[in-house]
GROMACS .gro file of C-alpha atoms in nm:
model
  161
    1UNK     CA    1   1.629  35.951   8.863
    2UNK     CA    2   1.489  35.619   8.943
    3UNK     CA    3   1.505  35.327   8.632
    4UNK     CA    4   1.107  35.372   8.596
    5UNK     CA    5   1.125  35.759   8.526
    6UNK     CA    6   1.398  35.712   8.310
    7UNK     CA    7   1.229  35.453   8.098
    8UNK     CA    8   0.901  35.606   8.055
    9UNK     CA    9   1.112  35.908   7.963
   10UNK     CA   10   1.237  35.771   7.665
   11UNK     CA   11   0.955  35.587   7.602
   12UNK     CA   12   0.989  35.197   7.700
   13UNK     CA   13   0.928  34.965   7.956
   14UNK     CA   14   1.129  34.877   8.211
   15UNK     CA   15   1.119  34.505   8.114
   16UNK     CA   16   1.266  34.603   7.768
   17UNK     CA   17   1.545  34.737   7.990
   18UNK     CA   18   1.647  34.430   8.157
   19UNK     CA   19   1.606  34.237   7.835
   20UNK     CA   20   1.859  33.959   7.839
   21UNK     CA   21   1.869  33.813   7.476
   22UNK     CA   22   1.933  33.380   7.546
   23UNK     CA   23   2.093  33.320   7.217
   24UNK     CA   24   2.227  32.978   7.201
   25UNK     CA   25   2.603  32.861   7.047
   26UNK     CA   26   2.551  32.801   6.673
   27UNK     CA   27   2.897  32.651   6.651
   28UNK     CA   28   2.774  32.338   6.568
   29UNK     CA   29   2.566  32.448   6.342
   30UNK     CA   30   2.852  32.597   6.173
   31UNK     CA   31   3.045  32.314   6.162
   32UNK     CA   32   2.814  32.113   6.047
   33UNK     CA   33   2.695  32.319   5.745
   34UNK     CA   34   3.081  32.389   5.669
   35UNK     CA   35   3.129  31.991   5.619
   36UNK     CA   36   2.793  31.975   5.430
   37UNK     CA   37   2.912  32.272   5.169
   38UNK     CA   38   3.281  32.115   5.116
   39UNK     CA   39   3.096  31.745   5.084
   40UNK     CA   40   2.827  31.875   4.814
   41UNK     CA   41   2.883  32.174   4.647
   42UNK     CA   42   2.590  32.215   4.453
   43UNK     CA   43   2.350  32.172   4.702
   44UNK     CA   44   2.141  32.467   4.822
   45UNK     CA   45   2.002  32.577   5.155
   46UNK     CA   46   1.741  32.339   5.169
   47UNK     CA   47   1.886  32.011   5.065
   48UNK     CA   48   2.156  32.089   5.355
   49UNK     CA   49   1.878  32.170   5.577
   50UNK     CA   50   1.726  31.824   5.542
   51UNK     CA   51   2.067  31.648   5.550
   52UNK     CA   52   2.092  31.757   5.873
   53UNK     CA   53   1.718  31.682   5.946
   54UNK     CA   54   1.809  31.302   5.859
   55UNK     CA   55   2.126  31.342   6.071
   56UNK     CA   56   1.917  31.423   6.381
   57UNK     CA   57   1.990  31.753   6.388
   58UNK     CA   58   1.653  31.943   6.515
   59UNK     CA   59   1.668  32.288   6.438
   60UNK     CA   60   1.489  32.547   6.307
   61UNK     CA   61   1.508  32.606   5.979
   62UNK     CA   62   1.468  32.989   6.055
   63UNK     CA   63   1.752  32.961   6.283
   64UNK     CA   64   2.016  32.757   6.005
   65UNK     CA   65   1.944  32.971   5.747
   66UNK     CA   66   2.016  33.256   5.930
   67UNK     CA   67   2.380  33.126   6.034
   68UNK     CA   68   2.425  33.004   5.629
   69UNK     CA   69   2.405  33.313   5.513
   70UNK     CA   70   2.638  33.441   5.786
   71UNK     CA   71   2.884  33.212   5.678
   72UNK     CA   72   2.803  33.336   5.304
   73UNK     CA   73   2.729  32.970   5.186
   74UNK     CA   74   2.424  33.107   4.939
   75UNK     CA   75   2.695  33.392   4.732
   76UNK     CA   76   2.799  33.052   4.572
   77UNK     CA   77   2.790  33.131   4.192
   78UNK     CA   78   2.699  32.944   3.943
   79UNK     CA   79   2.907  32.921   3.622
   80UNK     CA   80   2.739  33.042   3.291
   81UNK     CA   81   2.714  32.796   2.998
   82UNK     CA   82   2.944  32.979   2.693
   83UNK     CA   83   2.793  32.897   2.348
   84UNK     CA   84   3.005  32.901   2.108
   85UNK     CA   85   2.965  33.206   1.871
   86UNK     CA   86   2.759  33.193   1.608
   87UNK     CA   87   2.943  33.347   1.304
   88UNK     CA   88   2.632  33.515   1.059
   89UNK     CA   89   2.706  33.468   0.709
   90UNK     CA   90   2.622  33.783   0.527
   91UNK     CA   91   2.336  33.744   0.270
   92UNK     CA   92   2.430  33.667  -0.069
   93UNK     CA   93   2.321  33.870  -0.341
   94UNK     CA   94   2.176  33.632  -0.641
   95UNK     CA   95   2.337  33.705  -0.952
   96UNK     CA   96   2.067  33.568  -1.153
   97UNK     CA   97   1.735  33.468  -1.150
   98UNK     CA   98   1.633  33.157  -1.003
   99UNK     CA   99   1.927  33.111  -0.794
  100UNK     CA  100   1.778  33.140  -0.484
  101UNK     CA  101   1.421  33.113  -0.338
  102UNK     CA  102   1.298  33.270  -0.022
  103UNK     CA  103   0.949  33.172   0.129
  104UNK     CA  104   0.775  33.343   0.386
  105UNK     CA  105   0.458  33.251   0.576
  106UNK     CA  106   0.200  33.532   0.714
  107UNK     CA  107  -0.099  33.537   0.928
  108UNK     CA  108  -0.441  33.771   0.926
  109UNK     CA  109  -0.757  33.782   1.054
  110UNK     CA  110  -1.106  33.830   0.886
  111UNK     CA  111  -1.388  34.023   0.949
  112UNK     CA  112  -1.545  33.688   1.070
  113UNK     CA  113  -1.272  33.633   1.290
  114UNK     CA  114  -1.143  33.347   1.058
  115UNK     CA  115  -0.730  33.352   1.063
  116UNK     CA  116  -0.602  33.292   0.726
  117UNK     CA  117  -0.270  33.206   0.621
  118UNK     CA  118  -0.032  33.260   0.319
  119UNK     CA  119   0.288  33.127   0.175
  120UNK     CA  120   0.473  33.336  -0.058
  121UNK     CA  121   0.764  33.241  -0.221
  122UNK     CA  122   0.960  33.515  -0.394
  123UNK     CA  123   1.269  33.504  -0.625
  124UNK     CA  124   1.553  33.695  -0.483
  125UNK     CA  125   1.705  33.818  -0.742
  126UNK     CA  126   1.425  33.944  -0.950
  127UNK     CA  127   1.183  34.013  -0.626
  128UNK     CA  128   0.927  33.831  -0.857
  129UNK     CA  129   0.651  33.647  -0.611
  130UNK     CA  130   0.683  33.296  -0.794
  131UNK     CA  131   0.349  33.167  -0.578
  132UNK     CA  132   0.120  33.316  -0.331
  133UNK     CA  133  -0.097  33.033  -0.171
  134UNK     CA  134  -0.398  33.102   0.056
  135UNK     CA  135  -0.553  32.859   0.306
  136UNK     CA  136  -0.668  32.857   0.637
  137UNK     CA  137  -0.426  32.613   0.757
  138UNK     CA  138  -0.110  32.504   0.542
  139UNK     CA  139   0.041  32.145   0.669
  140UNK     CA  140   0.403  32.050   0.594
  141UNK     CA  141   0.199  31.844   0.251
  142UNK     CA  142   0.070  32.114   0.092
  143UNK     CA  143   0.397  32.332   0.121
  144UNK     CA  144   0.619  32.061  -0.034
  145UNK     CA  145   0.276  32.022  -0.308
  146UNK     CA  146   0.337  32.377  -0.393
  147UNK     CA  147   0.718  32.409  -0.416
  148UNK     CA  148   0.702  32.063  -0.630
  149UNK     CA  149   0.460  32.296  -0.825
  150UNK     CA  150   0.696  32.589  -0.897
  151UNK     CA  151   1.009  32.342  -0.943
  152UNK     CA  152   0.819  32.181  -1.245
  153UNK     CA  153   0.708  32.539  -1.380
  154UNK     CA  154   1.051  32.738  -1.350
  155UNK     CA  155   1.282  32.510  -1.260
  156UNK     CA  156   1.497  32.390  -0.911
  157UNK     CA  157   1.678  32.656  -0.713
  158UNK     CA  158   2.052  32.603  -0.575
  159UNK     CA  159   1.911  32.742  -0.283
  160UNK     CA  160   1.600  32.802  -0.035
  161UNK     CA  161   1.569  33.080   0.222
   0.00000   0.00000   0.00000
């Protein structure tokens, strides 16, 4: 069987055949991108890709990222920041009244489409709502207004929630 009828019977051309693939040494490139990765350590593909740019160094940038991740320079991982944990304290249950405060702000809508807001302030150990304020907006002044308000009436709290 000549090469033409046996390409055409599997379905390709005879230039596909005698394809010849011209890849060039990337040893070099490997060496290069080796020093660049021990030098800087935290520097991704692309800052070594223009490092080498500025060194002279013309290749594709197709061509060195394909031989960095052969060499497995991008499974670098990066170390996660531990916190410290944060022990809750469990709630404490009041043993009398006005021991401790807790205020709470909420948000609705009118018919209108006005938003409205509240603050209510409730006494833990009763549940008694010490002050319910309504306004469309309530600024840092007219919180510390009110709870100067309920101070004078029943007194200061050891605590605020």
């Amino acid at each position: 069987m000549s090469l033409r009828q046996a390409c055409s019977s599997f379905n390709i051309s005879t230039s596909v055949y005698r394809y010849v693939a011209k890849r060039k040494d990337d040893t070099e490139v490997i060496n290069q991108l080796s020093i660049l990765a021990e030098l800087h350590r935290t520097w991704g593909f692309w800052m070594m890709y223009h490092r080498l740019r500025k060194l002279q160094y013309m290749w594709n940038h197709k061509r060195v990222y394909r031989i960095y991740t052969a060499i497995e320079l991008n499974m670098r991982n990066k170390r996660k920041k531990r916190l410290p944990t944060h022990v809750k304290a469990p709630l404490l249950y009041p043993i009398g009244p006005n021991i401790t405060w807790s205020l709470d702000f909420m948000q609705d809508t009118l018919a209108c489409g006005k938003t409205i807001r509240t603050l209510n302030v409730i006494d833990d150990f009763s549940r008694e709502a010490l002050s319910i304020t309504v306004d469309t907006s309530l600024p840092a002044q007219r919180v510390v207004r009110e709870l100067d308000k309920l101070v004078e009436w029943r007194g200061k709290p050891e605590k605020i929630r």
